[in-house]
């Protein structure tokens, strides 16, 4: 078996691995280092669409497929519409992101893209085995080794979903506003909703999503999508252009405990998904900025990656969703109907002050949260 050594090894060229490689490629500080990204897949398909909010302009604007400045929400009792003020909700097709990242890596003289499947990783020694090559590194960024969140006592809810990009003859979509959550069609009182990204008046991604402890049989997602499209949208004739599906852990498992000196778990397996929202595109960008800072200032790779106070809020919220899942729809209705969208985004981005957080929490019905807090304290 051949041996290859690099200064930095990035395992997995998906969202987190490619964002890290791009940040390194765009910073001349790293020109003196040898770097490799090892990925088993060709990354030449649009396997997902990433959406996120941010203020005004951002790092990815050249590949943003569509953006909105208005949103709407349907709760069990209320229909809300909101203007996003300074924020924009943006969508990127993953194929555009993969293409940009691979082109940047190809044109960089010190970063190598290696197509290989990693079969074994040894974190303390920072070595790993591929199919025909063994790799070693001074620093390893691992986006592929599974963390033990599934079997932990920490509250975990799954965000599981299936989405269809459909086109219809009829003009049914309001192109300038996306649907954050529509709880009108729920599956067995679970916290389940429809999410819609309208690309034009006849073309949209319609996604049926659950925030619940367990996945459901495959046919349930299809049935909920069909019901929503015919009953709520009133579309009889449509064509499915693209499909996507996923299962994202929303967990407060202490992912940071897997990190070691010069070995950092990144992406979903590193706990980079915001536990209470399931979003990770923008939080990955923020965490990569910190990792780059830590590398340049020779600090521990995971310094300042997690904010304890917000992990605690996430734990209480996830415990509630895990144990009283039927309350999900009304909780989100309380959140969206009593706070400004700016405050909600700021809070989910973990940028609020303690005072702002107390103000948001004060608006929720207290009893379910107190029960959940009690359970957390006993755990
Ligand atoms: C359909 C879908 C839609 C989503 N939409 C959104 C959204 O709108 N907004 C948002 O913020 N988040 C969204 N997410 C979540 C987010 O995309 C993922 O959480 C994100 O891709 C996680 O990044 P990652 O680097 O951890 O994993 P990935 O992007 O999955 O990257 C991991 C990479 O490792 C590679 N790999 C795995 N095992 C090996 C191995 N043994 N050897 C070599 N390579 C290996 C994989 O091929 C993959 O390319 C979505 C997820 C899905 C599935």
Short mmCIF file of C-alpha atoms and ligand atoms in Angstrom, two decimals:
data_model
loop_
_atom_site.label_atom_id
_atom_site.label_comp_id
_atom_site.label_asym_id
_atom_site.label_seq_id
_atom_site.Cartn_x
_atom_site.Cartn_y
_atom_site.Cartn_z
CA UNK A 1 0.00 0.00 0.00
CA UNK A 2 1.29 3.48 -0.96
CA UNK A 3 1.79 6.13 1.75
CA UNK A 4 1.00 9.82 1.40
CA UNK A 5 1.67 12.53 3.96
CA UNK A 6 0.13 16.04 4.10
CA UNK A 7 0.20 18.95 6.52
CA UNK A 8 -3.62 18.99 6.61
CA UNK A 9 -6.00 16.21 5.63
CA UNK A 10 -9.69 16.93 5.09
CA UNK A 11 -11.80 13.76 5.14
CA UNK A 12 -15.00 14.18 3.13
CA UNK A 13 -15.43 16.74 0.38
CA UNK A 14 -19.02 17.66 1.19
CA UNK A 15 -20.31 20.92 2.62
CA UNK A 16 -17.92 21.30 5.55
CA UNK A 17 -14.86 19.79 3.84
CA UNK A 18 -15.27 21.96 0.75
CA UNK A 19 -15.98 25.13 2.75
CA UNK A 20 -12.80 24.49 4.72
CA UNK A 21 -10.78 23.81 1.55
CA UNK A 22 -12.15 27.00 -0.04
CA UNK A 23 -11.28 29.12 3.00
CA UNK A 24 -7.74 27.70 2.99
CA UNK A 25 -7.36 28.18 -0.78
CA UNK A 26 -8.43 31.82 -0.48
CA UNK A 27 -5.94 32.67 2.27
CA UNK A 28 -2.28 33.07 1.28
CA UNK A 29 -1.22 32.24 4.87
CA UNK A 30 -1.73 28.58 3.93
CA UNK A 31 0.31 28.61 0.70
CA UNK A 32 3.22 26.93 2.46
CA UNK A 33 1.14 23.93 3.60
CA UNK A 34 0.29 20.76 1.68
CA UNK A 35 -3.39 19.89 1.89
CA UNK A 36 -5.60 17.08 0.59
CA UNK A 37 -9.36 16.60 0.46
CA UNK A 38 -10.34 12.93 0.27
CA UNK A 39 -13.81 12.25 -1.09
CA UNK A 40 -15.38 9.00 -2.27
CA UNK A 41 -17.99 10.57 -4.54
CA UNK A 42 -17.63 12.52 -7.81
CA UNK A 43 -19.81 15.37 -6.46
CA UNK A 44 -21.24 16.02 -9.92
CA UNK A 45 -24.97 15.87 -9.07
CA UNK A 46 -27.34 18.38 -7.55
CA UNK A 47 -28.03 16.17 -4.53
CA UNK A 48 -29.49 18.95 -2.34
CA UNK A 49 -30.45 22.60 -2.18
CA UNK A 50 -29.04 24.58 0.72
CA UNK A 51 -30.97 27.50 2.12
CA UNK A 52 -29.96 29.95 4.79
CA UNK A 53 -30.56 33.52 5.88
CA UNK A 54 -28.01 36.29 6.15
CA UNK A 55 -27.94 40.06 6.17
CA UNK A 56 -27.64 41.67 2.72
CA UNK A 57 -24.63 40.44 0.75
CA UNK A 58 -22.58 37.35 1.55
CA UNK A 59 -19.73 35.09 0.59
CA UNK A 60 -21.77 32.89 -1.76
CA UNK A 61 -23.73 35.49 -3.72
CA UNK A 62 -22.18 34.49 -7.07
CA UNK A 63 -23.74 31.01 -6.80
CA UNK A 64 -27.03 31.92 -5.11
CA UNK A 65 -29.80 30.42 -7.25
CA UNK A 66 -32.68 32.42 -5.80
CA UNK A 67 -33.30 34.75 -2.86
CA UNK A 68 -36.38 36.12 -1.11
CA UNK A 69 -37.13 39.07 1.14
CA UNK A 70 -40.58 37.87 2.23
CA UNK A 71 -41.81 34.74 3.98
CA UNK A 72 -45.04 33.24 5.25
CA UNK A 73 -45.99 30.78 7.96
CA UNK A 74 -49.14 28.77 8.68
CA UNK A 75 -49.59 27.59 12.26
CA UNK A 76 -52.49 25.59 13.66
CA UNK A 77 -54.39 28.84 14.36
CA UNK A 78 -52.62 31.69 12.62
CA UNK A 79 -51.40 32.64 9.16
CA UNK A 80 -48.49 35.09 9.20
CA UNK A 81 -46.54 36.95 6.56
CA UNK A 82 -43.32 38.81 7.21
CA UNK A 83 -40.84 41.03 5.47
CA UNK A 84 -37.28 39.96 6.21
CA UNK A 85 -36.03 43.57 6.62
CA UNK A 86 -32.22 43.48 6.34
CA UNK A 87 -32.13 39.72 5.94
CA UNK A 88 -32.35 37.71 2.74
CA UNK A 89 -33.27 34.03 2.55
CA UNK A 90 -30.99 32.46 -0.06
CA UNK A 91 -30.82 29.11 -1.84
CA UNK A 92 -27.79 27.48 -3.39
CA UNK A 93 -27.93 24.40 -5.59
CA UNK A 94 -25.30 22.01 -4.26
CA UNK A 95 -23.96 21.29 -7.77
CA UNK A 96 -23.00 24.98 -8.15
CA UNK A 97 -21.21 24.90 -4.80
CA UNK A 98 -19.38 21.63 -5.60
CA UNK A 99 -18.32 22.97 -9.02
CA UNK A 100 -17.00 26.22 -7.54
CA UNK A 101 -15.09 24.38 -4.81
CA UNK A 102 -13.59 21.77 -7.14
CA UNK A 103 -12.48 24.43 -9.64
CA UNK A 104 -10.85 26.43 -6.85
CA UNK A 105 -9.06 23.34 -5.52
CA UNK A 106 -7.91 22.36 -9.04
CA UNK A 107 -6.41 25.78 -9.64
CA UNK A 108 -4.59 25.84 -6.32
CA UNK A 109 -1.03 24.51 -6.33
CA UNK A 110 -0.99 23.17 -2.76
CA UNK A 111 -4.42 21.51 -2.41
CA UNK A 112 -5.04 18.08 -3.87
CA UNK A 113 -8.48 16.53 -4.52
CA UNK A 114 -8.22 12.77 -4.02
CA UNK A 115 -11.03 10.44 -5.01
CA UNK A 116 -10.85 7.55 -2.56
CA UNK A 117 -13.01 5.88 0.04
CA UNK A 118 -11.63 6.01 3.58
CA UNK A 119 -12.03 2.67 5.30
CA UNK A 120 -10.45 3.38 8.67
CA UNK A 121 -9.46 6.48 10.65
CA UNK A 122 -7.05 6.62 13.58
CA UNK A 123 -7.54 10.03 15.26
CA UNK A 124 -4.69 9.98 17.83
CA UNK A 125 -2.14 9.11 15.14
CA UNK A 126 -3.88 11.18 12.46
CA UNK A 127 -3.63 8.41 9.93
CA UNK A 128 -6.27 6.79 7.79
CA UNK A 129 -6.56 4.05 5.21
CA UNK A 130 -8.12 4.40 1.79
CA UNK A 131 -8.76 1.61 -0.70
CA UNK A 132 -5.20 1.56 -2.06
CA UNK A 133 -3.39 4.29 -0.16
CA UNK A 134 -2.62 5.04 3.49
CA UNK A 135 -2.64 8.72 4.46
CA UNK A 136 -1.11 10.60 7.36
CA UNK A 137 -1.19 14.25 8.38
CA UNK A 138 -0.05 16.77 10.94
CA UNK A 139 -3.64 17.95 11.35
CA UNK A 140 -6.77 16.06 10.43
CA UNK A 141 -10.29 17.45 9.78
CA UNK A 142 -12.75 14.60 9.83
CA UNK A 143 -16.19 15.04 8.28
CA UNK A 144 -16.91 11.32 7.83
CA UNK A 145 -16.43 9.40 11.10
CA UNK A 146 -19.77 8.90 12.83
CA UNK A 147 -20.29 10.39 16.27
CA UNK A 148 -22.17 8.43 18.92
CA UNK A 149 -25.19 10.79 19.12
CA UNK A 150 -27.61 7.98 18.25
CA UNK A 151 -26.98 6.06 21.45
CA UNK A 152 -26.51 8.96 23.85
CA UNK A 153 -28.80 10.19 26.62
CA UNK A 154 -28.73 13.69 25.16
CA UNK A 155 -32.02 14.82 23.63
CA UNK A 156 -32.04 14.19 19.90
CA UNK A 157 -34.73 14.90 17.36
CA UNK A 158 -34.42 13.96 13.70
CA UNK A 159 -35.14 16.37 10.92
CA UNK A 160 -36.29 13.97 8.21
CA UNK A 161 -37.80 15.07 4.95
CA UNK A 162 -38.45 14.49 1.28
CA UNK A 163 -38.71 17.27 -1.28
CA UNK A 164 -39.88 17.43 -4.88
CA UNK A 165 -39.06 20.22 -7.26
CA UNK A 166 -42.23 20.38 -9.31
CA UNK A 167 -43.45 22.33 -12.28
CA UNK A 168 -47.13 22.90 -12.94
CA UNK A 169 -49.13 24.34 -15.83
CA UNK A 170 -51.09 26.51 -13.42
CA UNK A 171 -49.52 29.64 -11.90
CA UNK A 172 -49.87 28.83 -8.20
CA UNK A 173 -46.75 29.98 -6.39
CA UNK A 174 -46.13 33.47 -5.03
CA UNK A 175 -42.63 33.87 -6.35
CA UNK A 176 -41.50 36.62 -4.00
CA UNK A 177 -42.27 34.84 -0.70
CA UNK A 178 -41.09 31.45 0.53
CA UNK A 179 -42.97 29.29 3.01
CA UNK A 180 -40.98 28.77 6.20
CA UNK A 181 -43.41 26.26 7.74
CA UNK A 182 -46.97 25.27 6.92
CA UNK A 183 -48.49 23.15 9.70
CA UNK A 184 -51.95 22.87 8.14
CA UNK A 185 -51.28 19.33 6.95
CA UNK A 186 -49.83 17.28 9.79
CA UNK A 187 -49.08 13.60 10.10
CA UNK A 188 -50.69 12.09 13.22
CA UNK A 189 -50.21 15.28 15.31
CA UNK A 190 -46.45 15.03 14.96
CA UNK A 191 -44.32 18.13 14.52
CA UNK A 192 -44.49 17.93 10.72
CA UNK A 193 -44.92 20.65 8.14
CA UNK A 194 -44.49 21.66 4.52
CA UNK A 195 -41.69 23.98 3.38
CA UNK A 196 -41.84 25.66 -0.04
CA UNK A 197 -39.23 27.49 -2.08
CA UNK A 198 -40.98 29.06 -5.09
CA UNK A 199 -38.51 29.52 -7.94
CA UNK A 200 -41.20 30.99 -10.23
CA UNK A 201 -45.00 31.08 -10.32
CA UNK A 202 -45.05 27.55 -11.81
CA UNK A 203 -41.91 25.98 -10.37
CA UNK A 204 -41.06 25.23 -6.72
CA UNK A 205 -39.38 22.93 -4.26
CA UNK A 206 -42.09 21.48 -2.02
CA UNK A 207 -40.72 19.58 0.95
CA UNK A 208 -42.51 17.58 3.64
CA UNK A 209 -40.52 17.67 6.89
CA UNK A 210 -40.69 16.16 10.36
CA UNK A 211 -38.92 17.26 13.54
CA UNK A 212 -39.58 14.05 15.44
CA UNK A 213 -37.78 11.29 17.35
CA UNK A 214 -38.18 8.67 14.60
CA UNK A 215 -38.41 8.44 10.83
CA UNK A 216 -41.62 7.24 9.14
CA UNK A 217 -42.14 4.66 6.34
CA UNK A 218 -41.06 5.92 2.91
CA UNK A 219 -44.60 6.02 1.50
CA UNK A 220 -45.69 8.53 4.19
CA UNK A 221 -43.46 11.30 2.78
CA UNK A 222 -44.84 10.67 -0.73
CA UNK A 223 -48.43 10.62 0.47
CA UNK A 224 -48.04 13.86 2.46
CA UNK A 225 -46.43 15.57 -0.54
CA UNK A 226 -49.17 14.39 -2.89
CA UNK A 227 -51.90 15.48 -0.46
CA UNK A 228 -50.34 18.90 0.04
CA UNK A 229 -49.86 19.52 -3.67
CA UNK A 230 -53.41 18.54 -4.60
CA UNK A 231 -55.37 19.71 -1.53
CA UNK A 232 -53.50 22.82 -0.34
CA UNK A 233 -51.98 24.03 -3.60
CA UNK A 234 -54.85 22.81 -5.79
CA UNK A 235 -52.52 21.38 -8.45
CA UNK A 236 -53.71 18.28 -10.30
CA UNK A 237 -51.18 18.20 -13.14
CA UNK A 238 -47.53 18.56 -12.27
CA UNK A 239 -44.16 17.07 -13.18
CA UNK A 240 -41.50 16.15 -10.64
CA UNK A 241 -38.22 17.61 -11.94
CA UNK A 242 -35.92 16.76 -9.03
CA UNK A 243 -36.09 14.90 -5.73
CA UNK A 244 -34.13 15.28 -2.52
CA UNK A 245 -34.37 13.71 0.90
CA UNK A 246 -32.45 13.67 4.12
CA UNK A 247 -32.22 12.83 7.78
CA UNK A 248 -30.33 15.36 9.87
CA UNK A 249 -29.68 14.79 13.58
CA UNK A 250 -30.74 17.73 15.75
CA UNK A 251 -28.78 16.84 18.86
CA UNK A 252 -26.97 18.36 21.79
CA UNK A 253 -24.70 15.33 22.11
CA UNK A 254 -21.30 16.73 23.25
CA UNK A 255 -19.69 16.41 19.82
CA UNK A 256 -16.65 18.44 20.96
CA UNK A 257 -15.53 15.53 23.17
CA UNK A 258 -14.44 13.62 20.05
CA UNK A 259 -11.92 16.34 19.17
CA UNK A 260 -8.27 15.76 20.02
CA UNK A 261 -5.05 17.66 19.63
CA UNK A 262 -4.70 18.36 15.89
CA UNK A 263 -7.81 16.29 15.13
CA UNK A 264 -11.12 18.06 14.57
CA UNK A 265 -14.51 16.60 13.70
CA UNK A 266 -16.24 18.87 11.19
CA UNK A 267 -19.73 19.16 9.70
CA UNK A 268 -22.70 17.15 10.93
CA UNK A 269 -20.46 14.67 12.77
CA UNK A 270 -18.71 17.56 14.50
CA UNK A 271 -22.00 18.98 15.80
CA UNK A 272 -22.05 21.86 13.32
CA UNK A 273 -25.79 21.54 12.65
CA UNK A 274 -27.67 24.05 14.81
CA UNK A 275 -29.47 21.60 17.14
CA UNK A 276 -32.81 23.40 17.39
CA UNK A 277 -33.22 24.40 13.74
CA UNK A 278 -31.36 21.72 11.73
CA UNK A 279 -29.72 24.40 9.56
CA UNK A 280 -26.00 24.03 8.92
CA UNK A 281 -24.90 25.93 5.80
CA UNK A 282 -24.36 29.29 7.48
CA UNK A 283 -23.22 27.88 10.83
CA UNK A 284 -20.58 25.91 8.90
CA UNK A 285 -19.31 29.18 7.38
CA UNK A 286 -19.12 30.75 10.86
CA UNK A 287 -17.34 27.76 12.36
CA UNK A 288 -14.86 27.59 9.45
CA UNK A 289 -13.97 31.26 10.12
CA UNK A 290 -13.15 30.32 13.71
CA UNK A 291 -11.14 27.24 12.67
CA UNK A 292 -9.11 29.38 10.24
CA UNK A 293 -8.47 31.90 13.02
CA UNK A 294 -7.42 29.09 15.40
CA UNK A 295 -5.07 27.62 12.79
CA UNK A 296 -3.44 30.96 12.10
CA UNK A 297 -3.03 31.83 15.76
CA UNK A 298 -1.82 28.34 16.66
CA UNK A 299 -4.66 27.67 19.11
CA UNK A 300 -6.67 24.50 19.80
CA UNK A 301 -8.61 23.72 16.62
CA UNK A 302 -11.99 23.78 18.39
CA UNK A 303 -11.48 26.92 20.46
CA UNK A 304 -14.71 28.98 20.67
CA UNK A 305 -16.65 26.73 18.29
CA UNK A 306 -19.59 26.23 20.67
CA UNK A 307 -21.52 28.61 22.90
CA UNK A 308 -22.60 26.88 26.12
CA UNK A 309 -25.61 29.09 26.83
CA UNK A 310 -27.19 28.32 23.46
CA UNK A 311 -26.47 24.61 23.77
CA UNK A 312 -28.44 24.72 26.99
CA UNK A 313 -31.45 26.41 25.31
CA UNK A 314 -31.25 23.86 22.50
CA UNK A 315 -31.27 21.00 25.00
CA UNK A 316 -34.44 22.20 26.70
CA UNK A 317 -36.17 22.79 23.37
CA UNK A 318 -35.13 19.41 21.95
CA UNK A 319 -36.14 17.59 25.14
CA UNK A 320 -39.57 19.20 24.76
CA UNK A 321 -39.86 18.20 21.09
CA UNK A 322 -38.62 14.70 21.86
CA UNK A 323 -41.08 14.06 24.67
CA UNK A 324 -44.07 16.24 23.71
CA UNK A 325 -43.77 16.20 19.94
CA UNK A 326 -47.45 17.08 19.39
CA UNK A 327 -46.72 20.55 20.85
CA UNK A 328 -44.26 21.40 18.05
CA UNK A 329 -46.73 23.22 15.79
CA UNK A 330 -48.03 25.50 18.53
CA UNK A 331 -44.49 26.20 19.81
CA UNK A 332 -43.39 27.40 16.39
CA UNK A 333 -46.59 29.43 16.09
CA UNK A 334 -45.80 31.12 19.41
CA UNK A 335 -42.24 31.82 18.26
CA UNK A 336 -43.21 33.35 14.90
CA UNK A 337 -46.30 35.23 16.06
CA UNK A 338 -44.79 36.98 19.08
CA UNK A 339 -41.28 37.93 17.91
CA UNK A 340 -39.87 39.94 15.04
CA UNK A 341 -38.16 37.90 12.33
CA UNK A 342 -34.93 39.82 13.01
CA UNK A 343 -34.98 38.71 16.66
CA UNK A 344 -35.70 35.10 15.68
CA UNK A 345 -32.85 34.95 13.14
CA UNK A 346 -30.47 36.67 15.56
CA UNK A 347 -31.41 34.16 18.28
CA UNK A 348 -31.01 31.12 15.99
CA UNK A 349 -27.65 32.54 14.86
CA UNK A 350 -26.65 32.69 18.56
CA UNK A 351 -25.98 36.41 18.36
CA UNK A 352 -28.56 37.69 20.88
CA UNK A 353 -27.83 39.16 24.29
CA UNK A 354 -29.09 37.48 27.46
CA UNK A 355 -31.74 40.20 27.75
CA UNK A 356 -33.04 39.50 24.21
CA UNK A 357 -33.08 35.76 24.93
CA UNK A 358 -35.13 36.24 28.10
CA UNK A 359 -37.57 38.42 26.15
CA UNK A 360 -38.04 35.69 23.53
CA UNK A 361 -38.45 32.92 26.10
CA UNK A 362 -40.90 34.93 28.15
CA UNK A 363 -43.34 34.86 25.26
CA UNK A 364 -43.68 31.07 25.23
CA UNK A 365 -46.26 29.19 27.25
CA UNK A 366 -44.25 28.37 30.40
CA UNK A 367 -45.48 24.95 31.58
CA UNK A 368 -44.09 22.73 28.77
CA UNK A 369 -40.68 24.40 29.09
CA UNK A 370 -40.63 24.04 32.88
CA UNK A 371 -41.40 20.31 32.55
CA UNK A 372 -38.62 19.95 30.00
CA UNK A 373 -36.21 21.94 32.17
CA UNK A 374 -37.08 19.66 35.12
CA UNK A 375 -36.29 16.57 33.03
CA UNK A 376 -32.99 18.10 31.90
CA UNK A 377 -31.98 18.84 35.49
CA UNK A 378 -32.68 15.23 36.47
CA UNK A 379 -30.55 13.87 33.61
C1 LIG B 1 -31.37 16.93 0.91
C2 LIG B 1 -30.76 17.82 1.96
C3 LIG B 1 -31.14 19.15 2.03
C4 LIG B 1 -30.57 19.99 3.00
N1 LIG B 1 -30.94 21.31 3.04
C5 LIG B 1 -30.33 22.14 3.91
C6 LIG B 1 -30.63 23.53 3.93
O1 LIG B 1 -31.50 23.99 3.19
N2 LIG B 1 -29.95 24.34 4.78
C7 LIG B 1 -28.99 23.85 5.62
O2 LIG B 1 -28.38 24.64 6.35
N3 LIG B 1 -28.71 22.53 5.67
C8 LIG B 1 -29.35 21.67 4.84
N4 LIG B 1 -29.06 20.34 4.85
C9 LIG B 1 -28.13 19.86 5.84
C10 LIG B 1 -26.72 19.99 5.30
O3 LIG B 1 -26.63 19.89 3.94
C11 LIG B 1 -25.92 18.90 5.67
O4 LIG B 1 -26.07 18.88 7.03
C12 LIG B 1 -24.48 19.18 5.19
O5 LIG B 1 -24.28 18.65 3.90
C13 LIG B 1 -23.56 18.63 6.17
O6 LIG B 1 -22.25 18.82 5.75
P1 LIG B 1 -21.19 17.72 6.03
O7 LIG B 1 -19.91 18.20 5.50
O8 LIG B 1 -21.26 17.27 7.43
O9 LIG B 1 -21.73 16.44 5.22
P2 LIG B 1 -21.79 16.18 3.68
O10 LIG B 1 -22.08 17.42 2.93
O11 LIG B 1 -22.73 15.04 3.52
O12 LIG B 1 -20.30 15.72 3.33
C14 LIG B 1 -19.73 14.51 3.76
C15 LIG B 1 -18.92 13.97 2.59
O13 LIG B 1 -18.15 12.86 3.02
C16 LIG B 1 -18.13 11.91 1.98
N5 LIG B 1 -17.81 10.62 2.59
C17 LIG B 1 -18.58 9.93 3.46
N6 LIG B 1 -17.94 8.80 3.83
C18 LIG B 1 -16.75 8.80 3.19
C19 LIG B 1 -15.64 7.89 3.18
N7 LIG B 1 -15.65 6.78 3.91
N8 LIG B 1 -14.57 8.19 2.41
C20 LIG B 1 -14.55 9.34 1.67
N9 LIG B 1 -15.57 10.22 1.64
C21 LIG B 1 -16.66 9.96 2.40
C22 LIG B 1 -19.53 11.99 1.39
O14 LIG B 1 -19.57 11.47 0.07
C23 LIG B 1 -19.80 13.48 1.45
O15 LIG B 1 -19.42 14.13 0.27
C24 LIG B 1 -29.62 19.47 3.92
C25 LIG B 1 -29.27 18.12 3.85
C26 LIG B 1 -29.83 17.30 2.89
C27 LIG B 1 -29.43 15.85 2.84
#
